[in-house]
Amino acid sequence: MSPFRLVLVRPQFGGNLGACARVASNFNLTDTVMVSSFCSIHDSEARRYATNEARQFLDQFKSTSNLSEALSDCHVAIGFTCRDGLLRKPTVELGDIAALAQDGQKIALVFGNEKVGLDADELGQCTQVCHIPTASIHESLNLSHAVAVVVARVFE
């Protein structure tokens, strides 16, 4: 059983939700939660992007109305952001996340929505902050791409 929980906060587009389910299936990540989602696991675009095998992972997404509930049993919550600010200084490097799981702790990988990411309150609920290294020409990744990069790194 994986120590990681995928948490998507306010995802807006069914296609991204389905693509995230596909990433979850690629790495057998079964602990997945949507917080205040604007889209549904039944959305036709979510089902199309999930593809055949990943649809069962899409169906397993839990849903909650607040982030604190999604994080309630997690020891570590890592919020991903590309923006800078007082609460947005990285406290953990992407390459170091897998090592956190060696203590048997439940670790939430927390991603904001496609337009605004995580707000200050949501990021404040995370125990760690991480930036995904990108070229400065375009620092923001699509939600499903960010999830794929992070999940692939922690499962290396």
mmCIF file of C-alpha atoms in Angstrom:
data_model
loop_
_atom_site.group_PDB
_atom_site.id
_atom_site.type_symbol
_atom_site.label_atom_id
_atom_site.label_comp_id
_atom_site.label_asym_id
_atom_site.label_seq_id
_atom_site.Cartn_x
_atom_site.Cartn_y
_atom_site.Cartn_z
ATOM 1 C CA MET A 1 0.000 0.000 0.000
ATOM 2 C CA SER A 2 1.361 3.398 -0.972
ATOM 3 C CA PRO A 3 2.066 5.973 1.740
ATOM 4 C CA PHE A 4 0.952 8.731 -0.635
ATOM 5 C CA ARG A 5 -2.460 10.357 -0.972
ATOM 6 C CA LEU A 6 -3.238 12.443 -4.046
ATOM 7 C CA VAL A 7 -5.330 15.495 -3.110
ATOM 8 C CA LEU A 8 -6.828 17.695 -5.839
ATOM 9 C CA VAL A 9 -8.258 20.968 -4.520
ATOM 10 C CA ARG A 10 -11.094 22.484 -6.576
ATOM 11 C CA PRO A 11 -10.284 20.813 -9.913
ATOM 12 C CA GLN A 12 -12.218 22.563 -12.653
ATOM 13 C CA PHE A 13 -11.975 20.446 -15.770
ATOM 14 C CA GLY A 14 -13.106 16.868 -16.215
ATOM 15 C CA GLY A 15 -10.258 16.173 -18.616
ATOM 16 C CA ASN A 16 -7.686 16.998 -15.967
ATOM 17 C CA LEU A 17 -9.523 14.897 -13.397
ATOM 18 C CA GLY A 18 -9.561 11.946 -15.797
ATOM 19 C CA ALA A 19 -5.896 12.428 -16.681
ATOM 20 C CA CYS A 20 -5.016 12.505 -12.956
ATOM 21 C CA ALA A 21 -6.928 9.230 -12.515
ATOM 22 C CA ARG A 22 -4.867 7.805 -15.346
ATOM 23 C CA VAL A 23 -1.648 8.857 -13.583
ATOM 24 C CA ALA A 24 -2.968 7.279 -10.375
ATOM 25 C CA SER A 25 -3.563 4.032 -12.274
ATOM 26 C CA ASN A 26 -0.076 4.144 -13.820
ATOM 27 C CA PHE A 27 1.437 4.090 -10.326
ATOM 28 C CA ASN A 28 -1.306 2.163 -8.476
ATOM 29 C CA LEU A 29 -2.066 5.185 -6.311
ATOM 30 C CA THR A 30 -5.430 4.258 -4.833
ATOM 31 C CA ASP A 31 -5.715 6.902 -2.097
ATOM 32 C CA THR A 32 -7.152 9.869 -3.993
ATOM 33 C CA VAL A 33 -9.323 12.756 -2.811
ATOM 34 C CA MET A 34 -11.065 15.688 -4.513
ATOM 35 C CA VAL A 35 -11.796 18.774 -2.417
ATOM 36 C CA SER A 36 -14.697 21.028 -3.478
ATOM 37 C CA SER A 37 -14.480 19.834 -7.055
ATOM 38 C CA PHE A 38 -16.088 21.818 -9.865
ATOM 39 C CA CYS A 39 -16.285 18.636 -11.940
ATOM 40 C CA SER A 40 -17.476 15.102 -11.331
ATOM 41 C CA ILE A 41 -16.044 11.623 -11.741
ATOM 42 C CA HIS A 42 -19.111 11.043 -13.947
ATOM 43 C CA ASP A 43 -18.202 13.910 -16.295
ATOM 44 C CA SER A 44 -17.920 12.553 -19.863
ATOM 45 C CA GLU A 45 -14.591 14.311 -20.399
ATOM 46 C CA ALA A 46 -13.203 12.849 -17.146
ATOM 47 C CA ARG A 47 -14.243 9.362 -18.252
ATOM 48 C CA ARG A 48 -12.740 9.841 -21.719
ATOM 49 C CA TYR A 49 -9.378 11.084 -20.390
ATOM 50 C CA ALA A 50 -9.200 8.369 -17.741
ATOM 51 C CA THR A 51 -9.233 5.646 -20.435
ATOM 52 C CA ASN A 52 -10.368 2.079 -19.836
ATOM 53 C CA GLU A 53 -8.158 0.811 -17.006
ATOM 54 C CA ALA A 54 -8.021 4.139 -15.198
ATOM 55 C CA ARG A 55 -11.797 4.532 -14.918
ATOM 56 C CA GLN A 56 -11.837 2.305 -11.836
ATOM 57 C CA PHE A 57 -9.307 4.696 -10.248
ATOM 58 C CA LEU A 58 -11.517 7.623 -11.220
ATOM 59 C CA ASP A 59 -14.466 5.889 -9.549
ATOM 60 C CA GLN A 60 -12.422 5.492 -6.348
ATOM 61 C CA PHE A 61 -11.809 9.225 -5.855
ATOM 62 C CA LYS A 62 -13.226 10.275 -2.504
ATOM 63 C CA SER A 63 -14.866 13.673 -2.264
ATOM 64 C CA THR A 64 -14.835 16.191 0.566
ATOM 65 C CA SER A 65 -15.868 19.808 0.938
ATOM 66 C CA ASN A 66 -12.758 20.979 2.795
ATOM 67 C CA LEU A 67 -9.025 20.415 2.748
ATOM 68 C CA SER A 68 -8.685 19.848 6.490
ATOM 69 C CA GLU A 69 -10.862 16.737 6.184
ATOM 70 C CA ALA A 70 -8.739 15.437 3.304
ATOM 71 C CA LEU A 71 -5.587 15.912 5.397
ATOM 72 C CA SER A 72 -6.959 14.788 8.780
ATOM 73 C CA ASP A 73 -5.074 11.475 8.955
ATOM 74 C CA CYS A 74 -1.929 12.584 7.114
ATOM 75 C CA HIS A 75 1.358 13.171 8.912
ATOM 76 C CA VAL A 76 2.799 15.333 6.132
ATOM 77 C CA ALA A 77 0.987 17.473 3.544
ATOM 78 C CA ILE A 78 3.034 18.876 0.674
ATOM 79 C CA GLY A 79 1.453 21.754 -1.220
ATOM 80 C CA PHE A 80 2.719 22.355 -4.745
ATOM 81 C CA THR A 81 2.944 25.896 -6.083
ATOM 82 C CA CYS A 82 4.901 27.763 -8.735
ATOM 83 C CA ARG A 83 4.282 31.177 -7.192
ATOM 84 C CA ASP A 84 6.513 32.953 -4.710
ATOM 85 C CA GLY A 85 5.448 34.648 -1.492
ATOM 86 C CA LEU A 86 5.838 34.585 2.246
ATOM 87 C CA LEU A 87 4.003 31.256 2.635
ATOM 88 C CA ARG A 88 5.206 29.954 -0.705
ATOM 89 C CA LYS A 89 8.906 29.441 -0.022
ATOM 90 C CA PRO A 90 9.873 25.848 -0.796
ATOM 91 C CA THR A 91 10.594 23.781 2.310
ATOM 92 C CA VAL A 92 11.197 20.464 0.542
ATOM 93 C CA GLU A 93 12.761 19.594 -2.810
ATOM 94 C CA LEU A 94 10.896 17.334 -5.215
ATOM 95 C CA GLY A 95 13.711 14.781 -5.117
ATOM 96 C CA ASP A 96 13.500 14.515 -1.319
ATOM 97 C CA ILE A 97 9.800 13.680 -1.021
ATOM 98 C CA ALA A 98 10.146 9.910 -1.446
ATOM 99 C CA ALA A 99 12.501 9.763 1.546
ATOM 100 C CA LEU A 100 9.778 11.223 3.783
ATOM 101 C CA ALA A 101 7.707 8.092 3.223
ATOM 102 C CA GLN A 102 10.308 5.777 4.689
ATOM 103 C CA ASP A 103 9.056 6.452 8.207
ATOM 104 C CA GLY A 104 5.678 4.855 7.469
ATOM 105 C CA GLN A 105 3.947 8.215 7.490
ATOM 106 C CA LYS A 106 0.919 9.052 5.337
ATOM 107 C CA ILE A 107 1.905 11.862 2.971
ATOM 108 C CA ALA A 108 -0.597 14.017 1.087
ATOM 109 C CA LEU A 109 0.468 15.450 -2.263
ATOM 110 C CA VAL A 110 -1.738 18.543 -2.539
ATOM 111 C CA PHE A 111 -2.437 20.299 -5.845
ATOM 112 C CA GLY A 112 -4.576 23.385 -6.463
ATOM 113 C CA ASN A 113 -6.872 24.000 -9.349
ATOM 114 C CA GLU A 114 -5.990 24.844 -12.918
ATOM 115 C CA LYS A 115 -6.525 28.615 -12.730
ATOM 116 C CA VAL A 116 -5.281 29.822 -9.346
ATOM 117 C CA GLY A 117 -3.555 26.854 -7.716
ATOM 118 C CA LEU A 118 -3.659 26.704 -3.918
ATOM 119 C CA ASP A 119 -4.743 29.837 -2.068
ATOM 120 C CA ALA A 120 -2.898 31.090 1.037
ATOM 121 C CA ASP A 121 -5.260 29.317 3.468
ATOM 122 C CA GLU A 122 -4.942 25.997 1.641
ATOM 123 C CA LEU A 123 -1.171 26.271 1.431
ATOM 124 C CA GLY A 124 -1.128 27.204 5.117
ATOM 125 C CA GLN A 125 -2.743 23.850 5.929
ATOM 126 C CA CYS A 126 0.200 22.067 4.332
ATOM 127 C CA THR A 127 3.228 21.169 6.427
ATOM 128 C CA GLN A 128 5.603 21.510 3.457
ATOM 129 C CA VAL A 129 5.777 23.546 0.260
ATOM 130 C CA CYS A 130 7.393 22.354 -2.970
ATOM 131 C CA HIS A 131 8.099 23.952 -6.340
ATOM 132 C CA ILE A 132 8.386 21.738 -9.403
ATOM 133 C CA PRO A 133 11.530 22.870 -11.248
ATOM 134 C CA THR A 134 10.709 24.274 -14.695
ATOM 135 C CA ALA A 135 12.265 26.690 -17.145
ATOM 136 C CA SER A 136 11.505 30.304 -16.291
ATOM 137 C CA ILE A 137 9.802 30.936 -19.646
ATOM 138 C CA HIS A 138 6.666 29.137 -18.390
ATOM 139 C CA GLU A 139 6.718 28.057 -14.746
ATOM 140 C CA SER A 140 3.146 26.810 -14.363
ATOM 141 C CA LEU A 141 2.332 23.237 -15.351
ATOM 142 C CA ASN A 142 -1.075 21.892 -16.270
ATOM 143 C CA LEU A 143 -2.648 20.148 -13.258
ATOM 144 C CA SER A 144 -2.428 16.629 -14.675
ATOM 145 C CA HIS A 145 1.135 17.233 -15.882
ATOM 146 C CA ALA A 146 2.208 18.458 -12.439
ATOM 147 C CA VAL A 147 0.632 15.389 -10.843
ATOM 148 C CA ALA A 148 2.412 13.115 -13.348
ATOM 149 C CA VAL A 149 5.811 14.716 -12.705
ATOM 150 C CA VAL A 150 5.477 14.501 -8.921
ATOM 151 C CA VAL A 151 4.030 10.988 -8.752
ATOM 152 C CA ALA A 152 6.657 9.662 -11.160
ATOM 153 C CA ARG A 153 9.429 11.172 -9.021
ATOM 154 C CA VAL A 154 8.164 9.752 -5.732
ATOM 155 C CA PHE A 155 7.799 6.299 -7.269
ATOM 156 C CA GLU A 156 11.236 6.240 -8.945
#
